């Protein structure tokens, strides 16, 4: 698949700004991937070439998401299929959608009391 990146589209800097603005988030560089996590739980990971991101997403809804928008979303690598995880092409997302995906992935790994702090 060929992914076209348009200037002004989603970047790692945007993802970083959103993620680091969320309570309890830390950033790590693990095996050439920028990862954002709460404690030991990774909720967003950027590919080494910065063209895609993996993020926490309900496993039971993953197939429907990919089927609805296959130009944006795709399955994680086989070793990650057992997790609540999906991938997205950064060049196919707009800023608002990327923010929402990051925040919803974060909500999956924090207590409801902490989640309520972010509108």
PDB file of C-alpha atoms in Angstrom:
ATOM      1  CA  UNK A   1       0.000   0.000   0.000  1.00  0.00           C
ATOM      2  CA  UNK A   2       1.281   3.472  -0.866  1.00  0.00           C
ATOM      3  CA  UNK A   3       0.662   6.128   1.765  1.00  0.00           C
ATOM      4  CA  UNK A   4       0.740   9.752   0.717  1.00  0.00           C
ATOM      5  CA  UNK A   5       1.639  12.231   3.426  1.00  0.00           C
ATOM      6  CA  UNK A   6       0.194  15.694   2.957  1.00  0.00           C
ATOM      7  CA  UNK A   7       1.885  18.696   4.618  1.00  0.00           C
ATOM      8  CA  UNK A   8      -0.040  19.726   7.712  1.00  0.00           C
ATOM      9  CA  UNK A   9      -1.252  16.205   8.407  1.00  0.00           C
ATOM     10  CA  UNK A  10      -0.632  14.281  11.600  1.00  0.00           C
ATOM     11  CA  UNK A  11       2.969  14.155  12.804  1.00  0.00           C
ATOM     12  CA  UNK A  12       4.802  12.553  15.690  1.00  0.00           C
ATOM     13  CA  UNK A  13       5.022  16.016  17.240  1.00  0.00           C
ATOM     14  CA  UNK A  14       1.228  16.282  17.328  1.00  0.00           C
ATOM     15  CA  UNK A  15       0.884  12.802  18.835  1.00  0.00           C
ATOM     16  CA  UNK A  16       3.568  13.672  21.408  1.00  0.00           C
ATOM     17  CA  UNK A  17       1.839  16.936  22.370  1.00  0.00           C
ATOM     18  CA  UNK A  18      -1.502  15.185  22.880  1.00  0.00           C
ATOM     19  CA  UNK A  19      -0.064  12.189  24.742  1.00  0.00           C
ATOM     20  CA  UNK A  20       2.222  14.141  27.061  1.00  0.00           C
ATOM     21  CA  UNK A  21      -0.702  16.398  27.949  1.00  0.00           C
ATOM     22  CA  UNK A  22      -2.514  13.413  29.456  1.00  0.00           C
ATOM     23  CA  UNK A  23      -2.064  12.568  33.154  1.00  0.00           C
ATOM     24  CA  UNK A  24       0.408   9.797  34.058  1.00  0.00           C
ATOM     25  CA  UNK A  25       1.810   9.509  30.504  1.00  0.00           C
ATOM     26  CA  UNK A  26       5.512   8.917  29.955  1.00  0.00           C
ATOM     27  CA  UNK A  27       7.428   8.718  26.680  1.00  0.00           C
ATOM     28  CA  UNK A  28       9.946   5.991  25.897  1.00  0.00           C
ATOM     29  CA  UNK A  29      12.124   4.976  22.965  1.00  0.00           C
ATOM     30  CA  UNK A  30      12.008   1.176  22.717  1.00  0.00           C
ATOM     31  CA  UNK A  31      13.520  -0.679  19.747  1.00  0.00           C
ATOM     32  CA  UNK A  32      13.459   2.472  17.597  1.00  0.00           C
ATOM     33  CA  UNK A  33       9.780   3.096  18.352  1.00  0.00           C
ATOM     34  CA  UNK A  34       8.483   6.098  20.246  1.00  0.00           C
ATOM     35  CA  UNK A  35       5.993   4.742  22.777  1.00  0.00           C
ATOM     36  CA  UNK A  36       3.641   6.455  25.178  1.00  0.00           C
ATOM     37  CA  UNK A  37       2.509   4.605  28.229  1.00  0.00           C
ATOM     38  CA  UNK A  38       0.840   4.769  31.609  1.00  0.00           C
ATOM     39  CA  UNK A  39       2.900   2.746  34.044  1.00  0.00           C
ATOM     40  CA  UNK A  40       3.947  -0.325  32.066  1.00  0.00           C
ATOM     41  CA  UNK A  41       0.961  -0.224  29.671  1.00  0.00           C
ATOM     42  CA  UNK A  42       1.744   1.086  26.183  1.00  0.00           C
ATOM     43  CA  UNK A  43      -1.226   2.857  24.627  1.00  0.00           C
ATOM     44  CA  UNK A  44       0.382   4.460  21.547  1.00  0.00           C
ATOM     45  CA  UNK A  45       3.469   3.438  19.566  1.00  0.00           C
ATOM     46  CA  UNK A  46       4.894   5.173  16.505  1.00  0.00           C
ATOM     47  CA  UNK A  47       6.595   3.133  13.775  1.00  0.00           C
ATOM     48  CA  UNK A  48      10.344   3.728  13.322  1.00  0.00           C
ATOM     49  CA  UNK A  49       9.699   5.419   9.942  1.00  0.00           C
ATOM     50  CA  UNK A  50       6.976   7.597  11.535  1.00  0.00           C
ATOM     51  CA  UNK A  51       4.334   6.661   8.937  1.00  0.00           C
ATOM     52  CA  UNK A  52       2.012   4.705  11.222  1.00  0.00           C
ATOM     53  CA  UNK A  53       0.941   4.407  14.817  1.00  0.00           C
ATOM     54  CA  UNK A  54      -0.405   1.549  16.824  1.00  0.00           C
ATOM     55  CA  UNK A  55      -2.858   2.339  19.585  1.00  0.00           C
ATOM     56  CA  UNK A  56      -5.060   0.693  22.147  1.00  0.00           C
ATOM     57  CA  UNK A  57      -8.465  -0.181  20.756  1.00  0.00           C
ATOM     58  CA  UNK A  58     -11.160  -2.661  21.812  1.00  0.00           C
ATOM     59  CA  UNK A  59     -10.275  -5.993  20.224  1.00  0.00           C
ATOM     60  CA  UNK A  60     -13.927  -6.875  19.580  1.00  0.00           C
ATOM     61  CA  UNK A  61     -14.398  -3.678  17.510  1.00  0.00           C
ATOM     62  CA  UNK A  62     -11.128  -3.872  15.555  1.00  0.00           C
ATOM     63  CA  UNK A  63     -12.388  -5.831  12.517  1.00  0.00           C
ATOM     64  CA  UNK A  64     -15.312  -3.434  12.005  1.00  0.00           C
ATOM     65  CA  UNK A  65     -13.001  -0.397  12.182  1.00  0.00           C
ATOM     66  CA  UNK A  66     -10.612  -1.850   9.614  1.00  0.00           C
ATOM     67  CA  UNK A  67     -13.437  -2.950   7.326  1.00  0.00           C
ATOM     68  CA  UNK A  68     -15.074   0.497   7.491  1.00  0.00           C
ATOM     69  CA  UNK A  69     -11.894   2.424   6.652  1.00  0.00           C
ATOM     70  CA  UNK A  70      -9.187   0.101   5.254  1.00  0.00           C
ATOM     71  CA  UNK A  71      -7.303   3.076   3.799  1.00  0.00           C
ATOM     72  CA  UNK A  72      -6.705   4.367   7.358  1.00  0.00           C
ATOM     73  CA  UNK A  73      -6.621   1.355   9.663  1.00  0.00           C
ATOM     74  CA  UNK A  74      -4.939  -2.039   9.513  1.00  0.00           C
ATOM     75  CA  UNK A  75      -4.216  -5.059  11.666  1.00  0.00           C
ATOM     76  CA  UNK A  76      -1.245  -5.026  13.996  1.00  0.00           C
ATOM     77  CA  UNK A  77       1.653  -7.343  13.304  1.00  0.00           C
ATOM     78  CA  UNK A  78       0.781 -10.973  14.081  1.00  0.00           C
ATOM     79  CA  UNK A  79       2.584 -10.962  17.440  1.00  0.00           C
ATOM     80  CA  UNK A  80       0.337  -8.074  18.605  1.00  0.00           C
ATOM     81  CA  UNK A  81      -2.997  -9.426  17.342  1.00  0.00           C
ATOM     82  CA  UNK A  82      -3.762 -10.948  20.745  1.00  0.00           C
ATOM     83  CA  UNK A  83      -3.780  -7.472  22.317  1.00  0.00           C
ATOM     84  CA  UNK A  84      -6.371  -4.704  22.213  1.00  0.00           C
ATOM     85  CA  UNK A  85      -4.429  -2.963  19.474  1.00  0.00           C
ATOM     86  CA  UNK A  86      -4.856  -1.625  15.927  1.00  0.00           C
ATOM     87  CA  UNK A  87      -2.681   0.366  13.495  1.00  0.00           C
ATOM     88  CA  UNK A  88      -3.348   3.573  11.536  1.00  0.00           C
ATOM     89  CA  UNK A  89      -1.533   5.399   8.740  1.00  0.00           C
ATOM     90  CA  UNK A  90      -0.630   8.853  10.091  1.00  0.00           C
ATOM     91  CA  UNK A  91      -0.944  10.405   6.620  1.00  0.00           C
ATOM     92  CA  UNK A  92      -4.565   9.249   6.398  1.00  0.00           C
ATOM     93  CA  UNK A  93      -5.672  10.806   9.707  1.00  0.00           C
ATOM     94  CA  UNK A  94      -6.671  14.383  10.379  1.00  0.00           C
ATOM     95  CA  UNK A  95      -5.566  16.143  13.559  1.00  0.00           C
ATOM     96  CA  UNK A  96      -8.899  15.883  15.376  1.00  0.00           C
ATOM     97  CA  UNK A  97      -9.215  12.172  14.629  1.00  0.00           C
ATOM     98  CA  UNK A  98      -5.640  11.529  15.806  1.00  0.00           C
ATOM     99  CA  UNK A  99      -6.292  13.413  19.058  1.00  0.00           C
ATOM    100  CA  UNK A 100      -9.423  11.374  19.674  1.00  0.00           C
ATOM    101  CA  UNK A 101      -7.667   8.053  18.995  1.00  0.00           C
ATOM    102  CA  UNK A 102      -4.799   8.906  21.360  1.00  0.00           C
ATOM    103  CA  UNK A 103      -7.128  10.073  24.142  1.00  0.00           C
ATOM    104  CA  UNK A 104      -9.424   7.046  23.826  1.00  0.00           C
ATOM    105  CA  UNK A 105      -6.423   4.678  23.871  1.00  0.00           C
ATOM    106  CA  UNK A 106      -5.187   6.432  27.023  1.00  0.00           C
ATOM    107  CA  UNK A 107      -8.632   6.085  28.650  1.00  0.00           C
ATOM    108  CA  UNK A 108      -8.355   2.308  28.248  1.00  0.00           C
ATOM    109  CA  UNK A 109      -5.420   2.142  30.651  1.00  0.00           C
ATOM    110  CA  UNK A 110      -6.168   4.695  33.382  1.00  0.00           C
ATOM    111  CA  UNK A 111      -8.645   4.535  36.258  1.00  0.00           C
ATOM    112  CA  UNK A 112     -12.041   6.161  35.593  1.00  0.00           C
ATOM    113  CA  UNK A 113     -11.251   8.799  38.206  1.00  0.00           C
ATOM    114  CA  UNK A 114      -8.200   9.903  36.195  1.00  0.00           C
ATOM    115  CA  UNK A 115     -10.012   9.554  32.856  1.00  0.00           C
ATOM    116  CA  UNK A 116     -12.691  11.970  34.093  1.00  0.00           C
ATOM    117  CA  UNK A 117     -10.047  14.711  34.352  1.00  0.00           C
ATOM    118  CA  UNK A 118      -9.849  14.928  30.540  1.00  0.00           C
ATOM    119  CA  UNK A 119     -12.945  16.101  28.643  1.00  0.00           C
TER     120      UNK A 119
END
